[in-house]
Coordinates of C-alpha atoms in Angstrom, one line a residue:
Chain A
M1 CA 121.9 38.5 73.2
S2 CA 123.2 40.4 76.3
C3 CA 120.8 41.1 79.0
P4 CA 119.7 44.7 79.7
E5 CA 121.0 46.4 82.8
F6 CA 118.8 46.1 85.9
N7 CA 117.9 49.8 85.8
E8 CA 116.9 49.5 82.1
L9 CA 114.7 46.6 82.9
M10 CA 113.1 48.4 85.7
S11 CA 112.5 51.5 83.7
Y12 CA 110.8 49.4 81.2
A13 CA 108.7 47.8 83.9
D14 CA 107.9 51.3 85.2
G15 CA 106.6 52.3 81.8
E16 CA 109.3 54.8 81.3
V17 CA 110.8 53.3 78.2
A18 CA 109.1 53.7 74.9
G19 CA 109.7 53.1 71.2
A20 CA 112.5 51.0 69.9
D21 CA 114.1 50.6 73.3
A22 CA 110.8 49.2 74.7
A23 CA 110.5 46.8 71.8
R24 CA 114.0 45.6 72.2
I25 CA 113.6 44.9 75.9
R26 CA 110.2 43.2 75.3
A27 CA 111.8 41.0 72.7
H28 CA 114.6 40.1 75.1
L29 CA 112.3 39.3 77.9
E30 CA 110.4 36.8 75.7
Q31 CA 113.6 34.9 75.3
C32 CA 115.3 35.4 78.6
G33 CA 114.0 33.5 81.6
S34 CA 116.6 35.0 83.9
C35 CA 115.5 38.6 83.2
R36 CA 111.8 37.6 83.6
A37 CA 112.6 36.1 86.9
L38 CA 114.5 39.2 88.0
L39 CA 111.5 41.3 87.0
A40 CA 109.1 39.0 88.8
S41 CA 111.0 38.9 92.0
Q42 CA 111.4 42.7 92.0
S43 CA 107.7 42.9 91.3
D44 CA 107.1 40.7 94.3
I45 CA 109.2 42.9 96.5
E46 CA 107.4 46.0 95.4
N47 CA 104.0 44.6 95.6
L48 CA 104.6 43.4 99.1
Y49 CA 105.9 46.7 100.0
R50 CA 102.9 48.5 98.6
G51 CA 100.4 46.1 100.1
G52 CA 102.0 46.1 103.5
F53 CA 100.8 49.5 104.5
T54 CA 98.3 49.8 107.2
E55 CA 95.9 52.6 106.5
P56 CA 95.1 54.8 109.5
S57 CA 91.6 54.8 110.9
E58 CA 89.1 57.4 110.0
A59 CA 89.0 58.5 113.6
R60 CA 92.8 59.0 113.5
M61 CA 92.5 61.1 110.3
E62 CA 89.7 63.2 111.8
S63 CA 91.8 63.7 114.8
L64 CA 94.7 64.9 112.7
G65 CA 92.4 67.2 110.8
A66 CA 91.2 68.7 114.1
S67 CA 94.8 69.2 115.2
I68 CA 95.7 70.9 112.0
A69 CA 92.7 73.2 112.3
S70 CA 93.6 74.1 115.8
D71 CA 97.2 74.6 114.9
M72 CA 96.3 76.7 112.0
R73 CA 94.3 79.0 114.3
R74 CA 97.1 79.3 116.7
R75 CA 99.8 79.9 114.2
R76 CA 97.6 82.3 112.2
F77 CA 97.1 84.2 115.4
Y78 CA 100.7 84.0 116.2
T79 CA 102.1 85.0 112.8
R80 CA 99.6 87.8 112.3
V81 CA 98.6 89.2 115.5
L82 CA 101.6 89.1 117.6
P83 CA 103.9 90.8 115.2
I84 CA 101.3 93.4 114.7
A85 CA 100.8 94.0 118.3
A86 CA 104.6 94.0 118.9
A87 CA 105.2 96.4 116.0
L88 CA 102.4 98.6 117.2
L89 CA 103.9 98.8 120.6
V90 CA 107.2 99.6 119.0
A91 CA 105.4 102.2 116.9
I92 CA 103.7 103.7 119.8
G93 CA 107.0 103.6 121.7
G94 CA 108.6 105.4 118.8
M95 CA 105.9 108.0 118.7
R96 CA 106.2 108.5 122.3
F97 CA 109.9 109.0 121.9
M98 CA 109.5 111.3 119.0
I99 CA 107.1 113.6 120.8
R100 CA 109.1 113.4 123.9
E101 CA 106.1 112.8 125.9
R102 CA 105.8 112.8 129.6
I103 CA 103.7 110.5 131.6
V104 CA 100.9 112.1 133.2
E105 CA 99.0 110.7 136.1
I106 CA 95.4 111.0 135.8
P107 CA 94.0 112.7 138.8
G108 CA 91.6 110.7 140.9
T109 CA 92.7 107.3 139.7
G110 CA 94.8 106.7 142.8
G111 CA 98.0 105.8 141.2
D112 CA 100.0 105.5 138.1
L113 CA 97.9 103.0 136.3
P114 CA 96.0 105.0 133.8
V115 CA 98.4 107.1 132.0
A116 CA 98.3 109.5 129.2
T117 CA 101.1 110.9 127.3
Q118 CA 101.3 114.4 126.2
P119 CA 103.9 116.1 124.1
A120 CA 106.4 118.0 126.1
A121 CA 106.1 121.7 125.7
G122 CA 107.9 122.9 122.8
A123 CA 108.5 119.5 121.4
G124 CA 107.1 120.7 118.2
G125 CA 108.0 117.6 116.4
E126 CA 106.6 116.4 113.1
M127 CA 104.4 114.1 115.1
S128 CA 102.5 116.8 116.5
A129 CA 100.3 114.4 118.3
E130 CA 98.9 113.5 121.5
T131 CA 98.8 109.9 122.2
V132 CA 97.0 108.1 124.9
L133 CA 98.0 104.8 126.0
V134 CA 96.0 102.9 128.4
T135 CA 97.6 100.0 130.3
A136 CA 95.6 96.9 130.5
S137 CA 96.0 96.7 134.2
V138 CA 94.0 99.8 134.8
P139 CA 91.4 99.2 137.4
P140 CA 87.8 99.9 136.4
T141 CA 87.8 103.4 137.6
P142 CA 84.7 105.4 137.1
Q143 CA 83.3 104.1 133.9
L144 CA 80.6 106.3 132.9
A145 CA 78.5 103.6 131.2
A146 CA 80.9 103.1 128.4
D147 CA 78.5 100.7 126.8
D148 CA 75.8 103.2 126.8
V149 CA 78.0 105.6 125.2
L150 CA 78.9 103.1 122.5
M151 CA 75.3 102.7 121.8
E152 CA 75.0 106.3 121.5
Q153 CA 77.8 106.3 119.0
Q154 CA 75.9 103.8 117.0
D155 CA 73.0 106.2 116.8
L156 CA 75.2 108.7 115.3
G157 CA 74.8 107.1 111.9
A158 CA 77.8 104.9 111.5
G159 CA 78.1 104.1 107.9
E160 CA 77.5 107.5 106.5
E161 CA 80.1 108.7 104.1
S162 CA 82.7 111.0 105.3
R163 CA 82.9 114.3 103.6
T164 CA 86.5 115.1 104.1
G165 CA 86.5 118.5 102.5
D166 CA 83.6 119.8 104.5
L167 CA 84.3 122.2 107.1
L168 CA 83.0 120.8 110.3
S169 CA 83.5 121.3 113.9
Q170 CA 84.0 118.5 116.1
T171 CA 83.8 117.8 119.7
V172 CA 85.6 115.0 121.2
E173 CA 84.3 114.1 124.5
T174 CA 85.4 111.6 127.0
V175 CA 83.1 110.6 129.8
S176 CA 85.5 111.0 132.6
S177 CA 89.1 110.5 133.5
G178 CA 88.2 107.0 134.3
T179 CA 87.0 106.3 130.9
A180 CA 90.4 105.9 129.5
G181 CA 91.1 103.3 132.2
G182 CA 87.9 101.6 131.3
A183 CA 89.0 101.0 127.9
M184 CA 90.2 97.6 128.9
P185 CA 88.6 95.2 131.3
A186 CA 90.3 95.1 134.7
D187 CA 90.9 91.4 134.3
S188 CA 92.4 91.6 130.9
G189 CA 95.9 91.3 132.2
G190 CA 98.6 93.8 132.2
T191 CA 100.5 93.1 129.1
F192 CA 98.8 95.0 126.3
Y193 CA 97.8 98.4 125.5
C194 CA 94.4 99.4 124.2
Y195 CA 95.0 101.7 121.4
G196 CA 92.2 103.8 120.5
G197 CA 89.7 101.3 121.6
S198 CA 86.1 102.2 121.8
G199 CA 85.3 103.2 125.3
T200 CA 88.2 105.5 125.5
V201 CA 86.3 108.1 123.8
A202 CA 82.8 108.1 125.0
D203 CA 81.2 110.3 122.6
V204 CA 82.0 112.1 119.5
Q205 CA 79.7 114.5 117.7
S206 CA 80.4 116.0 114.4
T207 CA 78.5 118.8 113.0
I208 CA 78.4 120.5 109.7
A209 CA 76.8 123.8 110.2
D210 CA 73.9 123.0 112.5
Q211 CA 73.5 119.5 111.4
T212 CA 74.9 116.5 113.3
V213 CA 76.4 114.2 110.8
A214 CA 78.8 111.5 110.0
A215 CA 79.8 109.4 112.8
D216 CA 82.6 108.5 110.6
R217 CA 84.3 111.5 111.9
E218 CA 84.8 109.4 115.0
D219 CA 88.1 108.5 113.7
D220 CA 90.4 107.1 116.3
R221 CA 93.0 109.0 114.5
Y222 CA 91.4 112.1 115.6
M223 CA 90.7 110.8 119.0
L224 CA 94.2 109.7 119.6
E225 CA 96.3 112.3 118.0
Q226 CA 95.0 115.7 118.1
P227 CA 97.5 118.2 116.9
A228 CA 99.3 119.6 119.9
T229 CA 99.7 122.8 118.0
P230 CA 97.0 124.5 116.1
L231 CA 97.6 124.2 112.4
G232 CA 96.5 126.1 109.4
G233 CA 95.0 128.9 111.5
A234 CA 92.6 126.5 113.1
E235 CA 92.0 126.8 116.7
I236 CA 91.8 124.4 119.5
A237 CA 89.8 125.8 122.3
D238 CA 90.5 124.3 125.6
G239 CA 88.6 125.3 128.6
A240 CA 86.0 124.3 131.0
G241 CA 82.5 124.7 129.8
G242 CA 83.3 124.3 126.1
G243 CA 85.1 126.2 123.5
G244 CA 82.3 128.1 122.2
G245 CA 81.5 125.5 119.7
A246 CA 79.1 122.8 119.1
A247 CA 79.2 121.1 122.4
S248 CA 79.9 121.9 125.9
G249 CA 81.0 120.0 128.9
A250 CA 83.2 117.8 126.9
T251 CA 86.6 116.6 127.6
A252 CA 88.9 116.1 124.7
F253 CA 90.6 112.9 124.5
G254 CA 94.2 113.5 125.1
R255 CA 93.3 115.7 127.9
T256 CA 92.3 112.7 129.9
G257 CA 92.1 113.5 133.5
E258 CA 91.0 117.0 132.9
V259 CA 87.4 116.3 133.4
G260 CA 85.0 118.9 132.3
Q261 CA 87.2 120.5 129.7
S262 CA 86.3 120.6 126.2
Q263 CA 87.7 121.2 122.8
E264 CA 86.2 122.3 119.6
V265 CA 88.4 121.5 116.8
S266 CA 87.9 122.3 113.2
S267 CA 88.2 119.4 110.9
E268 CA 90.8 121.5 109.1
V269 CA 92.9 121.0 112.1
F270 CA 92.8 117.4 111.7
E271 CA 93.2 117.4 108.1
S272 CA 96.2 119.7 108.5
G273 CA 97.5 117.5 111.1
Y274 CA 97.2 114.6 108.8
A275 CA 98.8 116.5 106.1
Q276 CA 101.6 117.6 108.3
E277 CA 102.3 114.2 109.5
A278 CA 102.0 113.0 106.0
E279 CA 105.0 115.0 105.0
G280 CA 107.2 112.4 106.5
G281 CA 105.1 109.5 105.2
D282 CA 103.2 108.4 102.2
Y283 CA 99.7 109.6 102.8
D284 CA 99.0 110.5 99.3
N285 CA 95.4 109.9 99.5
L286 CA 94.2 110.7 103.0
P287 CA 90.7 111.6 102.0
G288 CA 90.3 108.1 100.7
C289 CA 91.0 106.9 104.1
A290 CA 88.5 109.1 105.9
G291 CA 85.7 106.6 105.4
L292 CA 87.5 104.1 107.4
A293 CA 86.5 105.7 110.5
V294 CA 83.1 104.2 110.5
S295 CA 84.4 100.8 110.2
T296 CA 87.0 101.5 112.8
V297 CA 84.2 102.2 115.2
A298 CA 82.2 99.3 114.1
A299 CA 85.2 97.1 114.3
Q300 CA 85.9 98.2 117.8
R301 CA 82.4 97.6 118.7
A302 CA 82.4 94.2 117.1
C303 CA 85.3 93.0 119.2
E304 CA 84.3 95.1 122.2
R305 CA 87.8 95.5 123.4
C306 CA 90.3 95.9 120.7
A307 CA 94.0 95.8 121.2
V308 CA 95.0 96.9 117.8
V309 CA 93.2 98.8 115.1
L310 CA 95.0 99.6 112.0
E311 CA 93.7 101.5 109.0
F312 CA 94.5 101.2 105.4
D313 CA 92.9 102.5 102.3
S314 CA 91.4 100.4 99.6
S315 CA 94.8 100.2 97.9
G316 CA 96.4 98.9 101.1
N317 CA 98.2 102.1 101.8
A318 CA 98.6 103.1 105.4
C319 CA 95.9 105.6 106.4
S320 CA 97.5 106.7 109.6
P321 CA 100.9 107.2 111.0
D322 CA 100.6 104.2 113.2
S323 CA 99.7 102.1 110.2
L324 CA 102.6 103.4 108.3
L325 CA 104.9 102.9 111.2
L326 CA 103.7 99.3 111.4
D327 CA 104.5 99.0 107.7
E328 CA 107.9 100.3 108.2
A329 CA 108.5 98.3 111.4
L330 CA 107.4 95.1 109.8
P331 CA 107.8 95.3 106.0
G332 CA 105.6 92.8 104.3
W333 CA 103.5 92.1 107.3
K334 CA 100.4 92.5 105.2
D335 CA 101.7 89.7 103.0
S336 CA 101.3 87.5 106.0
L337 CA 97.7 88.1 105.9
Q338 CA 97.6 86.3 102.6
G339 CA 95.5 88.8 100.8
R340 CA 92.7 88.5 103.3
I341 CA 93.0 92.0 104.4
V342 CA 91.2 93.6 101.5
D343 CA 92.6 96.7 103.0
S344 CA 91.0 98.9 105.5
I345 CA 91.0 97.9 109.0
L346 CA 92.5 95.1 110.9
V347 CA 91.2 94.5 114.3
V348 CA 92.8 92.5 117.0
P349 CA 90.6 91.7 119.8
V350 CA 92.3 91.9 123.2
K351 CA 90.5 88.7 124.2
E352 CA 91.9 86.8 121.4
L353 CA 95.3 88.1 122.1
E354 CA 95.0 87.1 125.7
E355 CA 93.7 83.7 124.8
F356 CA 96.6 83.1 122.6
L357 CA 99.1 84.2 125.2
N358 CA 97.4 82.1 127.9
E359 CA 97.7 79.0 125.9
Chain B
M1 CA 84.3 100.1 99.7
I2 CA 85.5 99.7 103.2
Q3 CA 85.7 96.2 104.5
L4 CA 86.0 95.1 108.0
V5 CA 88.6 92.4 108.4
L6 CA 88.5 90.4 111.6
L7 CA 90.6 87.5 112.5
A8 CA 87.7 85.1 112.5
A9 CA 87.6 82.2 110.2
V10 CA 86.1 82.6 106.8
E11 CA 83.7 79.9 105.9
V12 CA 83.2 79.3 102.2
L13 CA 82.3 76.3 100.1
D14 CA 84.0 74.5 97.3
E15 CA 83.1 72.8 94.1
D16 CA 86.0 71.3 92.2
D17 CA 89.7 71.1 92.4
P18 CA 90.7 74.3 90.6
E19 CA 88.1 76.2 92.5
L20 CA 89.1 74.5 95.7
L21 CA 92.7 75.5 95.1
R22 CA 91.7 79.0 94.2
R23 CA 89.8 79.3 97.4
A24 CA 92.5 77.7 99.5
R25 CA 95.0 80.1 97.9
A26 CA 92.7 83.0 98.9
G27 CA 93.0 81.8 102.5
D28 CA 89.8 79.9 102.8
R29 CA 90.3 77.6 105.6
E30 CA 87.4 75.4 104.8
A31 CA 88.8 74.9 101.3
F32 CA 92.0 73.9 102.9
G33 CA 90.2 71.5 105.1
E34 CA 88.8 69.9 102.0
L35 CA 92.2 69.6 100.6
F36 CA 93.2 67.8 103.7
T37 CA 90.3 65.4 103.4
K38 CA 91.3 64.7 99.8
Y39 CA 95.0 64.4 100.3
G40 CA 95.5 63.7 104.0
R41 CA 95.7 60.0 103.7
R42 CA 98.1 60.1 100.8
V43 CA 100.3 62.6 102.5
Y44 CA 100.3 60.6 105.7
R45 CA 101.2 57.5 103.8
V46 CA 104.2 59.2 102.2
A47 CA 105.2 60.5 105.6
R48 CA 104.8 57.1 107.2
R49 CA 106.8 55.5 104.5
M50 CA 109.5 58.1 105.0
C51 CA 109.5 58.2 108.7
R52 CA 110.8 55.6 111.1
N53 CA 107.8 55.6 113.4
D54 CA 104.2 56.5 113.4
E55 CA 104.5 59.4 115.7
D56 CA 107.0 61.2 113.4
A57 CA 104.8 60.4 110.5
W58 CA 101.8 62.1 112.1
D59 CA 103.9 65.1 113.0
V60 CA 105.3 65.4 109.5
T61 CA 101.8 65.1 108.0
Q62 CA 100.5 67.8 110.3
E63 CA 103.4 70.1 109.6
A64 CA 103.2 69.5 105.9
F65 CA 99.6 70.7 105.8
M66 CA 100.4 73.6 108.1
R67 CA 103.2 74.7 105.8
A68 CA 101.2 74.2 102.8
M69 CA 98.5 76.3 104.2
Q70 CA 100.9 79.1 105.1
A71 CA 102.5 79.0 101.7
M72 CA 99.2 78.4 99.8
P73 CA 99.0 82.0 98.5
G74 CA 102.2 81.4 96.7
F75 CA 101.2 78.1 95.2
D76 CA 101.4 78.1 91.5
P77 CA 98.2 76.6 90.2
R78 CA 100.0 75.4 87.1
Y79 CA 101.4 72.7 89.3
R80 CA 99.6 69.8 90.9
F81 CA 98.8 70.2 94.5
F82 CA 99.8 66.7 95.5
T83 CA 103.2 67.1 93.9
W84 CA 103.6 70.3 95.8
I85 CA 102.5 68.9 99.2
Y86 CA 104.5 65.7 98.6
R87 CA 107.5 67.8 98.2
I88 CA 106.9 69.5 101.5
T89 CA 106.2 66.2 103.1
T90 CA 109.3 64.5 101.8
N91 CA 111.5 67.4 102.7
L92 CA 110.1 67.4 106.2
A93 CA 110.5 63.7 106.5
I94 CA 114.0 63.8 105.3
N95 CA 114.8 66.4 107.8
M96 CA 113.1 64.3 110.4
S97 CA 115.0 61.3 109.4
Q98 CA 118.3 63.1 109.6
K99 CA 117.3 64.3 113.1
R100 CA 116.4 60.8 114.1
K101 CA 119.2 59.0 112.3
R102 CA 121.3 58.2 115.2
H103 CA 118.3 57.1 117.2
A104 CA 117.0 55.0 114.4
E105 CA 120.3 53.3 113.8
V106 CA 120.5 52.4 117.4
M107 CA 117.0 50.9 117.3
F108 CA 117.7 49.0 114.2
D109 CA 120.9 47.6 115.4
E110 CA 119.4 46.5 118.6
E111 CA 116.7 44.7 116.7
Y112 CA 118.7 43.1 113.9
G113 CA 122.3 43.4 114.9
A114 CA 124.9 45.7 113.5
E115 CA 124.8 44.0 110.2
G116 CA 121.1 44.7 109.8
L117 CA 118.9 42.5 107.8
Q118 CA 121.8 40.8 106.1
A119 CA 122.5 39.2 109.4
L120 CA 119.3 37.3 109.4
P121 CA 119.9 33.6 109.7
D122 CA 119.9 31.7 106.5
D123 CA 117.2 29.3 107.4
L124 CA 114.8 32.2 107.7
S125 CA 114.9 32.5 103.9
E126 CA 113.2 29.2 103.5
Q127 CA 110.6 30.0 106.1
A128 CA 110.1 33.6 105.3
S129 CA 106.4 34.2 105.2
A130 CA 104.9 37.1 103.2
G131 CA 104.6 39.0 106.4
E132 CA 108.1 38.6 107.4
L133 CA 109.3 39.4 103.9
T134 CA 107.1 42.5 103.9
R135 CA 108.6 43.6 107.2
A136 CA 112.1 42.9 105.9
I137 CA 111.4 45.0 102.9
E138 CA 110.1 47.8 105.0
E139 CA 113.1 47.7 107.2
A140 CA 115.3 47.7 104.1
V141 CA 113.6 50.7 102.8
Q142 CA 113.9 52.4 106.1
K143 CA 117.6 51.8 105.9
L144 CA 118.0 53.6 102.7
S145 CA 119.3 57.1 102.9
P146 CA 116.5 59.6 102.9
P147 CA 117.0 60.8 99.4
L148 CA 117.0 57.3 98.0
R149 CA 114.1 56.4 100.2
A150 CA 112.1 59.4 98.9
V151 CA 112.5 58.3 95.4
F152 CA 111.7 54.7 96.2
V153 CA 108.6 55.6 98.1
L154 CA 107.3 58.0 95.5
R155 CA 107.8 55.5 92.7
V156 CA 107.1 52.2 94.3
D157 CA 104.5 53.1 96.9
Q158 CA 102.9 56.2 95.3
Q159 CA 103.6 55.0 91.7
L160 CA 104.5 58.5 90.5
S161 CA 106.1 58.8 87.1
Y162 CA 109.8 59.7 86.9
S163 CA 108.9 63.2 85.8
E164 CA 106.5 63.6 88.7
I165 CA 109.1 62.4 91.1
A166 CA 111.6 64.8 89.6
S167 CA 109.1 67.6 89.9
T168 CA 108.2 66.7 93.5
L169 CA 111.7 66.4 94.7
G170 CA 113.1 69.2 92.6
I171 CA 115.8 66.9 91.0
A172 CA 116.7 66.0 87.5
M173 CA 115.2 63.0 85.8
G174 CA 118.6 61.4 85.6
T175 CA 119.0 61.8 89.3
V176 CA 115.6 60.1 89.8
M177 CA 116.6 57.2 87.7
S178 CA 120.0 56.7 89.3
R179 CA 118.6 57.1 92.8
L180 CA 115.8 54.7 92.1
N181 CA 118.2 52.2 90.7
R182 CA 120.4 52.4 93.8
A183 CA 117.4 52.2 96.1
R184 CA 116.1 49.1 94.4
N185 CA 119.4 47.4 94.4
E186 CA 119.9 48.1 98.0
V187 CA 116.5 46.8 99.0
R188 CA 117.0 43.8 96.8
R189 CA 120.3 43.0 98.3
A190 CA 118.9 43.3 101.8
V191 CA 116.0 40.9 101.2
G192 CA 117.1 38.9 98.3
H193 CA 118.0 36.0 100.4
L194 CA 114.5 35.8 101.6
L195 CA 113.2 35.4 98.1
E196 CA 112.5 32.0 96.7
D197 CA 115.2 32.2 94.2
G198 CA 117.6 33.8 96.6
G199 CA 117.5 37.1 94.7

């Protein structure tokens, strides 16, 4: 009887041969001392190999676990936040380009640190927006108790549902020209922009008729990008002492530096502004996004100083041009969140961003 | 319902494996930590078997878990987690081996001479202790090409079935068998003279 091949013998020993083949090999082994010796020696080799391993200590495994956890945090931050921040900066840059903004020095800040961008006259672009960017290196110029203002915002009833269709008048108020600069701590480094962070807009009041309502109208979107051109017949009043509306002595965001001026803007303006901007985008369900504002404010408050705030509706659709721009700039970026953004708002704390970059 | 999503860790608990995997797939870091507790040693062992040195093995283990975590949402729960992470591990280790190949060969040659283990003096075969033989076997396995080594480690050390090895490495069963046969023969040739019967 001829001996089985080595691989056949080993397959048998590995339990990978069944049925008649297994019976045949078994029968052969009963009669063939040479094959038994071959299997035995191979078994010795493999047993020695298996048994020769030195298990790592528990402490070493724990150390590895800690390293992995740390690495996870760092990479998560890197893979999620940095692209977002970068894309947002690109988006902001793009918006700035589109609206052909000009940099405006804010009076009284002693330099070019706090800047606001305004659409150039006659720009008339689809992005009829006014965007305020605040550099992180802005010195803590007159901050009119931003924290107090934030508290005041809290008292406005964050959490109430937005009533998008309601006609309401809205006053957007900044505390002072320094408020914008105060959006970021002076020691926060000069790398990042604070985009719509709380503290940039000190106070927002929304009223429906005579009733103060819905802090959720404190939408950054509104704060940041008021239509430069009145839309839908709505009116933006801009003048010292108030625009004849619900509030006076207010300074509209986007008019940073013009302390004492105020705006009264109908919500229709904003909705129209959204709608207009939506023409170039996919804002099919903007009203569904309106409720995000409350969380936006809450999010900003939670992280105190936010570098990035992005809004998405419950279906994950972009709720603002910046969100959409981010989507376009970085397709699939939400996928990197591994489903953990159940849509709505993503907040990137400046501090976390800084910590990462300082590592 | 609006939900606030911060970048803070989400802490959740786990019960059993399917639930653990479900939570890990959902991005639950704690669940993933439990997966590490459960599979960390095995993964390290595979990595150590595949890598030339301990430092590389730790690096591979860490990277394997990192990659698994990042790819976890795409993990198909129909497959076994260990098979999946073994695959990541062996691929990483193979890459690492290729990167270190030149260095490893130099080290090996310095230690054993250009002929490797086969250059060991004959009299050693008679005196070979179990420890020496074990070391010789380990060195012989290390000398295998990474693809052969991967099959050998998964079968001999991890005792995976041929089909599990095929699934882990993404190769055909026939390839598993042929590689395993070659690996065994090479190891046997390398240490056979140290065995009592001379191999």
